[in-house]
Amino acid sequence: MSTIESVLNETRVFPPKEEFARKANISSIQAYLTLCAEAELDYQGFWAKQAREQILWHKPFTQVLDDRTPPFYQWFADGVLNVSYNCLDRHLATQADKVAIIFESDDGEVIQSTYRDLHQRVCQLANALKSRNVKKGDRVIIYMPMRIEAVVAMQACARIGAIHSVVFGGFSAKSLHERIVDAGAIAVITADEQVRGGKHNPLKATVDEVMNMNDVASVKCVVVYRHTGADIPFNPTRDVWWHEITQNASTHCEPEWVNAEHPLFTLYTSGSTGKPKGVQHSSAGYLLGTKVSMQWIFDYKPADVFWCTADIGWITGHSYVTYGPLAMGATQVIFEGIPTYPNAGRFWEIIQKHKVTTFYTAPTAIRSLIKLGADLPAQYDLSSLRLLGSVGEPINPEAWMWFYEKVGQSRCPIVDTWWQTETGCHMIAPTPGAVALKPGSCTFPLPGIFAAIVDEAGCDVENGKGGFLVIKKPFPSQIRTLWGDPVRFKKTYFPENTGSGKYYLAGDSAYRDKDGYFWIMGRVDDVLNVSGHRLGTMEIESALVAHTLVAEAAVVGKPHEIKGEVVIAFVVLKGQFPHGEEVTEIIHTLREWVAKEIGPIAKPEEIRFGENLPKTRSGKIMRRLLRTLAKGEEITQDISTLENPAILEQLKHPSK
């Protein structure tokens, strides 16, 4: 095959500020390279040292990496620990009264929970679950609003060795049913309702709908948290109120000590076809990954107020809400609502009010905030911020620059993090005190992560050429298997043709520039083949968003009998929705702009305008739906996770 072509030309570089670097956990490029050299020299020794320093072991490990049956790798396999103990108990002697969570509700109520409070609540729920016969190895589905109680539920499961599987509160009954059945869950933890943007959304009613379906006989108990007080059906033989079963439960619960490889959780990722994949993570390796990334990438300091805006229904909310910050003993913000309610300044107001120092959010949210009020951040006091982060997809350079200048006031480094549900924690991201930043690049791998870019045969490609992003050596936080489907796991992530089945295949295309920086070009299945040229969608999207008229863009391919594929762009403008001759003018302007920025080969064949793009409730653009629209086909896929179904009709036809 021809290699994937890189067409993005970004030349801006931002070295670390001297004051930030001086105080950073990794304070120079030399310090970063020294850690990388240690890992290169003694790979297992490097990770063993980290594991001994970062984790409190009930029984220390003697074996580091068991790689006898790749790709089913095991780390620290004879060690024994408890993840909840590492997140809560370890802090009780030194900082029990430190605020662990600052919770802000949708309507603005603020509740604070110290490490002592959180520990007691986790122990009470853990004891209550045990009283309902939930035990080590049992699977528990968590279908909760974004509140302190969601974190308590996850930590309580970890405390007793139950395997939690969080389902995003916006998912439909069908999606919830699939996950309950696949996991063989014996319990569900939910709430009467969730509240987002002033709207009440049913959760318990959705659970009840699932309970009336087939194949859910495994569920013996549904624990219901009373959030809004809504009138809900209650089955006394199955349903129990959270407040009732925890009311008299002991505030002490001895942790269930588990093997390092004991599954901490499964988290289902949905593909465009086939049933959802249950990504299974271990206890010790996953915990280690979240801790080192908090220190290396987020440059964690004890005085930080950390805010990751992700929901616990996604891996980001697992790693950088429920586990990483608590394992570090951090103070963090948890927010129930949405960035636009009751006004578009809500995020900036929260940062100002709680003096947030580290702000971690998604490019989709950043672009939406630009559209809603590019000058709004200047109206708030954001001087507490010292570090910004981007997660979930590649960030286009223009959004990066706005985030850097308007939110970070040109003084806060941005850690653009590449990682996945399957990797558990950051894989490629800047160590902010050491690495010069390039807008749109996730820069370099973490120490001990051996990332590379290869062709279809698994051979390294030269810098400047695109290819498949792989990780060549196993790492502690990586996926262990797909729940109940080891064959699919091996086929999906360790195909024989790429590194003889030993390389972890990320499914992303990427390239390295002349300085060795990594640039993510998009999902491999989003690579377009236009007249023999393989183009990454992210780069075309970045070019479109760089135009002053454009707030957001998504690009897909449409089959073409001559060119193979043509580029179809779906665009949200910053101004009013265009009509008449204005549409033709803007289409011409944007096509010529892309030709100038990238080259004529990348010019969109069609541009369709919408007031928004089809997104999940977490803000992820549903590109598979856009591909279907581009082909002119009827949408038959599940759209239950779509936040704005009406937008599909608007985007169905080319704009005229």
XYZ file of C-alpha atoms in Angstrom:
656
model
C 0.000 0.000 0.000
C 1.018 3.609 -0.327
C 1.700 5.189 3.031
C -0.843 7.592 4.469
C 0.052 11.112 3.453
C 0.510 13.915 5.933
C -0.680 17.234 4.595
C -0.774 19.357 7.748
C 1.880 22.047 7.913
C 2.159 23.426 11.445
C 5.348 25.292 12.331
C 4.567 27.059 15.639
C 6.566 25.860 18.664
C 6.068 26.788 22.336
C 8.972 25.879 24.659
C 8.219 25.298 28.367
C 8.080 28.466 30.447
C 11.125 28.688 32.715
C 9.117 29.108 35.926
C 6.850 26.127 35.137
C 9.797 23.911 34.195
C 11.709 24.753 37.369
C 8.901 23.344 39.552
C 7.860 20.499 37.243
C 8.029 16.813 38.201
C 9.992 16.223 34.996
C 11.807 19.517 34.710
C 13.840 19.255 31.509
C 14.133 17.364 28.264
C 17.257 15.759 29.724
C 15.232 14.435 32.685
C 12.610 13.034 30.303
C 15.251 11.379 28.105
C 16.941 9.906 31.193
C 13.684 8.170 32.183
C 13.242 6.903 28.612
C 16.823 5.577 28.626
C 16.203 3.753 31.921
C 13.186 2.034 30.400
C 15.155 1.153 27.263
C 18.035 -0.305 29.258
C 15.989 -2.389 31.705
C 12.369 -2.458 30.680
C 11.040 -4.760 33.394
C 13.214 -3.160 36.049
C 11.881 0.273 35.120
C 8.245 -0.727 35.589
C 9.006 -2.784 38.704
C 10.583 0.275 40.308
C 7.532 2.383 39.457
C 5.160 -0.265 40.819
C 7.037 -0.529 44.116
C 7.129 3.245 44.557
C 3.568 4.035 43.485
C 1.447 1.194 44.877
C 0.844 0.031 48.455
C 1.045 -3.748 48.241
C -0.613 -6.116 50.700
C 1.773 -8.762 49.407
C 4.717 -7.574 47.269
C 5.193 -9.040 43.808
C 8.267 -11.060 42.836
C 7.461 -11.498 39.141
C 7.301 -8.423 36.890
C 6.142 -9.349 33.373
C 4.796 -12.724 32.315
C 4.944 -12.723 28.507
C 4.839 -16.460 27.906
C 1.464 -16.372 26.121
C 1.302 -13.148 24.106
C -0.806 -11.089 23.794
C -2.256 -12.192 27.140
C 0.394 -10.398 29.171
C 0.408 -10.304 32.962
C 2.139 -7.769 35.196
C 3.141 -8.209 38.863
C 1.044 -11.375 38.793
C 1.897 -12.732 42.258
C 1.374 -9.379 43.988
C -1.725 -8.692 46.109
C -3.406 -5.294 46.642
C -6.706 -3.429 46.765
C -7.311 -0.432 44.505
C -9.810 1.290 46.828
C -7.304 1.002 49.683
C -4.739 2.727 47.448
C -7.205 5.525 46.648
C -8.663 6.167 50.095
C -7.178 4.391 53.136
C -3.616 5.410 52.329
C -4.564 9.083 52.832
C -6.393 8.742 56.156
C -3.287 9.004 58.325
C -1.871 12.032 56.525
C -4.737 14.067 55.056
C -8.099 12.703 56.154
C -9.606 16.196 56.273
C -8.344 17.271 52.860
C -11.181 17.874 50.390
C -11.235 14.997 47.918
C -14.195 16.135 45.804
C -15.796 19.517 45.208
C -19.112 18.642 43.617
C -21.188 21.225 41.754
C -24.688 20.226 40.737
C -26.516 21.253 37.610
C -28.390 23.958 39.544
C -25.235 25.299 41.215
C -25.344 23.617 44.627
C -21.839 22.838 45.916
C -21.064 19.853 48.161
C -17.588 19.018 49.445
C -16.406 15.589 50.548
C -13.157 14.981 52.438
C -11.107 11.807 52.184
C -12.539 10.709 55.564
C -16.128 11.313 54.370
C -15.500 9.541 51.088
C -13.874 6.558 52.794
C -16.822 6.162 55.168
C -19.402 6.379 52.383
C -17.509 3.855 50.255
C -17.265 1.452 53.206
C -20.991 1.782 53.949
C -22.004 1.027 50.366
C -19.448 -1.807 50.159
C -20.935 -3.393 53.293
C -24.447 -2.874 51.928
C -23.508 -4.610 48.677
C -22.021 -7.518 50.622
C -25.289 -7.776 52.567
C -27.006 -8.243 49.189
C -24.617 -11.137 48.410
C -22.400 -9.202 45.991
C -18.935 -10.693 46.282
C -15.485 -10.823 44.736
C -15.628 -11.467 40.980
C -19.320 -10.581 40.610
C -20.179 -8.006 37.954
C -22.048 -4.847 38.910
C -23.493 -2.417 36.355
C -23.318 1.266 37.368
C -25.795 3.532 35.539
C -25.545 6.792 37.416
C -25.615 10.576 37.123
C -22.287 12.415 37.309
C -22.284 12.875 41.083
C -20.125 11.928 44.068
C -22.297 8.819 44.455
C -21.075 7.497 41.089
C -17.486 7.558 42.348
C -18.597 5.997 45.645
C -20.271 3.160 43.724
C -17.156 2.433 41.653
C -14.852 2.556 44.682
C -17.220 0.339 46.708
C -17.090 -2.329 44.007
C -13.291 -2.122 43.921
C -13.208 -2.425 47.712
C -15.011 -5.775 47.749
C -13.399 -7.135 44.590
C -16.586 -6.881 42.503
C -15.994 -5.996 38.847
C -17.825 -2.826 37.905
C -19.013 -1.944 34.444
C -20.148 1.658 34.126
C -22.744 2.442 31.481
C -23.030 6.088 30.456
C -26.254 7.615 31.791
C -27.251 8.767 28.314
C -27.336 5.249 26.861
C -30.638 3.698 25.855
C -32.359 0.640 27.283
C -31.070 -1.400 24.320
C -27.456 -0.410 25.018
C -27.859 -1.030 28.743
C -29.449 -4.431 28.081
C -26.566 -5.515 25.824
C -24.020 -4.680 28.517
C -25.915 -6.320 31.373
C -26.329 -9.534 29.389
C -22.742 -9.673 28.137
C -21.314 -9.048 31.608
C -23.716 -11.419 33.353
C -24.256 -8.733 35.983
C -25.898 -9.681 39.285
C -26.602 -6.117 40.426
C -27.330 -2.675 38.994
C -26.651 0.611 40.795
C -28.699 3.517 39.436
C -30.661 6.643 40.408
C -34.228 7.789 39.973
C -33.170 10.461 37.458
C -30.223 12.475 36.250
C -30.255 16.243 35.716
C -28.355 17.895 32.871
C -28.926 21.365 31.480
C -32.062 21.804 33.583
C -33.636 18.664 32.112
C -34.583 15.598 34.120
C -33.716 12.338 32.347
C -35.018 9.001 33.623
C -32.533 6.341 34.706
C -34.553 3.965 36.881
C -37.310 3.845 34.249
C -34.730 2.758 31.686
C -33.444 0.064 34.047
C -37.024 -1.139 34.545
C -37.482 -1.328 30.780
C -34.395 -3.556 30.603
C -35.620 -5.726 33.493
C -38.693 -6.568 31.400
C -36.540 -7.836 28.520
C -35.172 -11.319 28.023
C -31.881 -12.680 29.388
C -31.596 -10.450 32.479
C -32.366 -13.100 35.074
C -28.814 -12.745 36.404
C -29.725 -9.385 38.020
C -30.862 -10.031 41.580
C -30.686 -6.522 42.984
C -31.153 -2.923 41.794
C -29.788 -0.263 44.160
C -31.506 3.109 43.603
C -30.048 6.443 44.697
C -32.745 9.040 45.374
C -31.544 12.101 43.491
C -34.517 14.173 42.345
C -37.250 12.434 44.357
C -39.175 11.612 41.196
C -42.065 9.193 41.496
C -40.706 5.910 40.152
C -41.962 2.307 40.059
C -40.425 0.165 42.792
C -40.229 -3.607 42.854
C -39.726 -4.558 46.530
C -38.435 -8.021 45.645
C -35.579 -6.587 43.577
C -35.202 -2.837 44.183
C -33.584 -1.297 47.267
C -33.017 2.339 48.194
C -29.370 3.367 48.527
C -30.073 5.493 51.624
C -31.914 2.666 53.367
C -29.335 -0.087 52.878
C -26.415 2.188 53.834
C -28.091 3.945 56.765
C -27.007 1.458 59.416
C -24.066 -0.064 57.539
C -20.666 0.080 59.228
C -18.255 2.820 58.178
C -15.475 0.244 58.253
C -15.065 -2.364 55.526
C -11.921 -4.426 55.350
C -10.670 -4.352 51.743
C -10.860 -7.533 49.703
C -7.213 -8.207 48.873
C -6.992 -9.331 45.276
C -4.369 -10.550 42.858
C -2.676 -7.880 40.724
C -4.356 -9.303 37.607
C -7.831 -9.415 39.169
C -10.185 -7.499 36.819
C -10.930 -4.075 38.282
C -13.564 -3.250 35.668
C -14.864 -3.853 32.196
C -15.874 -0.900 30.053
C -17.811 -1.428 26.861
C -16.829 0.390 23.699
C -19.402 0.399 20.928
C -18.351 -0.148 17.352
C -20.320 0.690 14.230
C -21.003 -3.011 13.734
C -21.267 -6.011 16.013
C -21.908 -6.165 19.725
C -20.078 -3.814 22.120
C -16.589 -4.881 23.204
C -16.049 -5.325 26.944
C -12.548 -3.936 27.536
C -11.148 -5.648 30.639
C -8.552 -3.916 32.822
C -6.458 -5.359 35.626
C -6.098 -3.913 39.123
C -2.382 -3.200 39.618
C -1.245 -2.348 36.086
C -4.169 0.001 35.493
C -3.689 1.762 38.837
C 0.017 2.209 38.117
C -0.715 3.805 34.731
C -3.150 6.341 36.169
C -0.692 7.338 38.900
C 2.424 7.830 36.783
C 0.452 9.799 34.192
C -0.969 12.068 36.917
C 2.616 12.830 37.935
C 4.364 12.956 34.560
C 1.704 14.495 32.306
C -0.546 16.446 34.701
C 2.511 17.390 36.772
C 0.414 16.816 39.906
C 1.127 18.985 42.950
C -0.583 18.575 46.368
C -2.093 22.084 46.150
C -3.738 21.424 42.762
C -7.481 21.609 42.175
C -7.914 19.154 39.324
C -10.917 19.170 36.975
C -11.490 16.546 34.332
C -14.836 17.295 32.656
C -15.418 13.717 31.450
C -18.332 11.573 32.602
C -17.535 8.378 34.521
C -19.271 6.495 31.701
C -16.086 6.863 29.646
C -12.515 5.733 30.284
C -11.399 9.333 30.881
C -13.824 9.522 33.805
C -12.483 6.230 35.153
C -8.804 7.121 34.943
C -8.880 10.849 35.668
C -11.884 11.176 37.976
C -12.431 7.978 39.950
C -8.926 6.500 40.181
C -5.957 8.712 39.205
C -6.766 11.854 41.244
C -7.863 9.888 44.316
C -4.809 7.622 44.183
C -2.701 10.803 44.254
C -4.684 12.300 47.137
C -5.810 15.212 44.983
C -8.669 17.674 45.351
C -10.861 17.520 42.266
C -14.003 19.102 40.859
C -16.934 16.994 39.657
C -19.668 18.750 37.682
C -23.121 17.333 37.034
C -24.225 19.655 34.240
C -23.280 20.836 30.769
C -20.990 23.711 29.691
C -23.823 25.808 28.226
C -26.300 25.844 31.143
C -27.551 28.197 32.393
C -25.218 30.158 30.118
C -22.157 29.640 27.921
C -19.824 30.852 30.687
C -20.523 27.949 33.056
C -17.108 26.271 32.666
C -15.245 29.531 33.195
C -17.411 30.357 36.204
C -16.566 26.980 37.783
C -12.838 27.501 37.221
C -13.067 30.949 38.802
C -15.220 29.824 41.746
C -13.221 26.750 42.737
C -9.791 28.080 41.728
C -9.146 25.161 39.375
C -5.456 24.711 38.532
C -5.648 21.837 36.013
C -8.431 21.786 33.422
C -8.819 18.695 31.206
C -11.509 18.614 28.512
C -12.253 17.487 24.948
C -11.603 19.310 21.642
C -15.310 19.006 20.859
C -16.117 20.967 24.026
C -13.414 23.513 23.213
C -14.773 24.108 19.700
C -18.328 24.403 21.037
C -17.175 26.966 23.612
C -15.440 28.970 20.884
C -18.678 29.072 18.876
C -20.744 30.033 21.926
C -18.469 32.817 23.089
C -14.853 33.079 21.976
C -14.332 36.168 24.145
C -16.161 34.854 27.224
C -13.079 33.527 29.092
C -11.752 37.102 29.345
C -14.762 37.983 31.514
C -13.675 35.563 34.259
C -10.702 35.293 36.570
C -8.838 32.241 35.262
C -5.547 33.132 36.949
C -5.620 29.969 39.101
C -5.025 27.812 36.003
C -1.520 26.459 35.534
C -2.083 23.512 33.154
C -4.595 22.695 30.399
C -5.317 19.315 28.839
C -7.026 17.947 25.737
C -8.482 14.435 25.413
C -10.658 12.264 23.201
C -9.565 13.111 19.662
C -6.855 15.098 17.891
C -7.186 18.823 18.571
C -6.952 21.026 15.512
C -4.255 23.728 15.731
C -6.662 26.689 15.684
C -8.674 25.327 18.623
C -5.340 24.633 20.382
C -4.286 28.248 19.902
C -7.582 29.610 21.216
C -7.355 27.320 24.266
C -3.759 28.429 24.845
C -4.295 32.169 24.378
C -7.835 32.801 25.636
C -8.136 30.233 28.421
C -4.514 29.709 29.448
C -3.608 33.365 28.786
C -0.490 32.190 26.900
C 1.131 30.974 30.118
C -0.377 27.496 30.698
C 1.073 24.523 28.803
C -1.448 22.287 27.031
C -1.020 18.533 27.425
C -2.569 17.083 24.268
C -3.016 13.457 25.322
C -3.304 10.450 23.022
C -4.623 7.280 24.638
C -7.607 4.953 24.438
C -10.111 2.973 26.478
C -7.868 0.001 25.791
C -4.630 1.619 27.028
C -6.115 2.773 30.330
C -3.955 5.899 30.620
C -1.909 8.354 28.551
C 0.447 6.804 26.005
C 1.711 9.809 24.004
C 1.570 13.252 25.621
C 3.924 16.094 26.518
C 5.676 16.148 29.860
C 4.883 19.856 30.251
C 8.037 20.983 32.024
C 10.293 19.288 29.488
C 8.784 19.210 25.999
C 8.280 22.126 23.602
C 4.690 22.095 22.349
C 3.448 22.109 18.767
C -0.261 22.927 18.284
C -2.044 19.735 17.234
C 0.760 17.304 18.153
C 0.604 14.930 21.131
C 4.441 15.123 21.033
C 6.270 12.083 22.521
C 5.501 8.763 24.245
C 5.633 8.510 28.017
C 8.795 6.914 29.433
C 8.406 3.150 29.136
C 5.919 3.346 26.234
C 7.446 2.172 22.942
C 5.200 3.735 20.312
C 6.030 3.522 16.601
C 4.490 4.039 13.174
C 4.547 1.089 10.799
C 3.242 0.027 7.420
C 0.883 -2.895 6.790
C 3.765 -5.360 7.068
C 4.745 -4.033 10.499
C 7.907 -2.283 9.281
C 8.801 1.163 10.606
C 8.115 4.044 8.228
C 10.419 7.029 7.914
C 9.636 10.365 9.542
C 7.178 12.432 7.525
C 5.373 9.355 6.202
C 2.104 8.221 7.708
C 1.208 4.736 8.809
C -0.376 2.660 11.563
C 0.254 3.669 15.163
C 1.431 0.718 17.256
C 2.984 0.091 20.666
C 5.758 -2.436 20.328
C 6.155 -3.624 23.915
C 3.516 -4.607 26.463
C 2.820 -2.017 29.153
C 1.202 -2.379 32.590
C -2.067 -0.497 31.979
C -3.037 -2.147 28.717
C -6.233 -4.080 28.040
C -6.002 -7.676 29.234
C -8.732 -9.142 27.036
C -12.262 -8.545 25.815
C -14.742 -9.859 28.339
C -15.685 -13.384 27.289
C -14.111 -13.035 23.843
C -10.337 -13.645 23.776
C -10.398 -14.516 20.058
C -11.867 -11.121 19.121
C -9.369 -9.448 21.461
C -6.389 -11.005 19.719
C -7.745 -10.395 16.220
C -8.644 -6.749 16.926
C -5.575 -5.520 18.789
C -2.745 -7.921 17.946
C -3.234 -8.986 14.315
C -0.627 -11.389 12.961
C 0.336 -9.179 10.011
C 1.441 -6.297 12.274
C 4.547 -7.195 14.250
C 3.734 -10.917 14.123
C 0.896 -10.461 16.579
C 3.097 -8.837 19.253
C 2.454 -5.153 18.542
C -0.587 -3.446 20.037
C -2.470 -1.969 17.062
C -4.172 1.261 18.064
C -6.414 1.621 15.008
C -5.178 5.176 14.453
C -3.085 6.552 11.617
C -0.218 8.859 12.543
C 3.102 10.251 11.419
C 6.255 11.681 12.999
C 7.697 14.958 11.823
C 11.402 15.729 11.331
C 11.755 16.383 15.089
C 10.193 13.047 15.982
C 6.892 14.522 17.187
C 3.823 12.300 16.825
C 0.789 13.646 14.961
C -2.469 11.666 15.017
C -4.210 11.757 11.636
C -7.442 9.991 12.604
C -8.841 6.507 12.811
C -7.526 4.093 10.191
C -11.088 3.522 9.018
C -11.392 7.307 8.587
C -8.460 7.461 6.168
C -9.629 8.587 2.738
C -8.271 7.162 -0.490
C -8.615 9.991 -3.018
C -7.144 9.259 -6.458
C -4.543 6.974 -4.898
C -3.672 9.441 -2.134
C -4.391 8.292 1.419
C -5.406 11.332 3.455
C -6.160 11.584 7.175
C -9.534 13.198 7.944
C -8.221 15.136 10.944
C -5.909 17.226 8.806
C -8.650 18.288 6.387
C -10.892 19.098 9.354
C -8.107 21.181 10.890
C -7.717 23.142 7.672
C -11.457 23.881 7.539
C -11.614 24.967 11.189
C -8.629 27.256 10.616
C -10.889 29.431 8.432
C -12.466 32.336 10.304
C -15.996 31.364 9.185
C -15.885 27.811 10.581
C -16.618 26.722 14.144
C -16.531 22.972 13.629
C -16.092 20.455 10.829
C -16.209 16.728 10.256
C -14.959 15.026 7.096
C -15.838 11.599 5.711
C -15.317 9.768 2.448
C -17.903 8.925 -0.189
C -17.229 6.198 -2.770
C -16.445 7.524 -6.275
C -16.103 5.363 -9.364
C -13.101 7.305 -10.702
C -11.317 8.758 -7.682
C -11.987 5.875 -5.302
C -13.315 8.299 -2.718
C -14.181 11.966 -2.569
C -14.182 14.241 0.447
C -17.537 15.206 1.972
C -17.372 17.931 4.635
C -20.029 18.679 7.248
C -19.523 22.188 8.559
C -20.891 24.325 11.401
C -20.341 28.029 10.818
C -19.653 30.624 13.496
C -22.282 32.989 12.150
C -25.880 32.613 11.033
C -27.005 29.604 9.021
C -26.418 30.453 5.330
C -29.160 30.658 2.690
C -29.427 31.179 -1.063
C -26.437 32.597 -2.936
C -24.530 32.907 0.331
C -24.311 29.095 0.470
C -22.632 28.930 -2.941
C -20.174 31.678 -2.020
C -19.153 30.071 1.270
C -18.764 26.635 -0.338
C -16.485 28.128 -2.987
C -14.507 30.032 -0.343
C -13.963 26.972 1.838
C -13.037 24.673 -1.056
C -10.416 27.125 -2.247
C -9.196 27.581 1.314
C -8.605 23.827 1.699
C -6.836 23.753 -1.682
C -4.550 26.547 -0.482
C -3.925 25.072 2.971
C -3.428 21.450 1.920
C -3.634 21.050 -1.837
C -6.285 20.594 -4.529
C -6.431 16.845 -3.848
C -8.066 17.539 -0.462
C -10.790 19.910 -1.721
C -14.199 18.727 -0.505
C -16.442 17.479 -3.283
C -19.443 18.533 -1.218
C -19.902 20.776 1.803
C -23.044 20.419 3.881
C -23.923 22.986 6.538
C -25.667 22.252 9.794
C -26.457 24.092 12.986
C -24.556 21.294 14.749
C -22.981 17.912 14.091
C -24.482 14.594 15.212
C -22.913 13.916 18.596
C -23.278 11.525 21.477
C -24.155 13.022 24.836
C -20.452 12.917 25.678
C -19.736 15.222 22.725
C -18.190 12.673 20.351
C -19.060 13.176 16.686
C -20.845 10.099 15.286
C -18.876 9.782 12.058
C -20.466 6.496 11.079
C -23.774 8.353 10.711
C -22.079 11.015 8.598
C -20.637 8.295 6.350
C -24.138 6.906 5.871
C -25.522 10.379 5.077
C -22.690 11.059 2.627
C -23.560 7.897 0.707
C -27.224 8.905 0.543
C -28.263 5.776 2.436
C -30.996 5.448 5.020
C -29.758 5.336 8.602
C -30.475 1.922 10.112
C -27.862 2.030 12.883
C -28.718 2.541 16.534
C -29.008 6.293 17.200
C -30.160 5.992 20.808
C -26.948 7.609 22.055
C -27.392 10.613 19.761
C -27.979 13.889 21.589
C -29.542 15.745 18.647
C -31.319 13.346 16.209
C -33.051 16.222 14.361
C -29.711 17.341 12.934
C -29.603 14.257 10.685
C -32.431 15.607 8.531
C -30.612 18.921 8.124
C -27.425 17.189 6.956
C -29.091 14.634 4.694
C -28.699 16.580 1.436
C -25.949 18.745 -0.080
C -26.324 22.413 0.833
C -27.538 24.646 -1.991
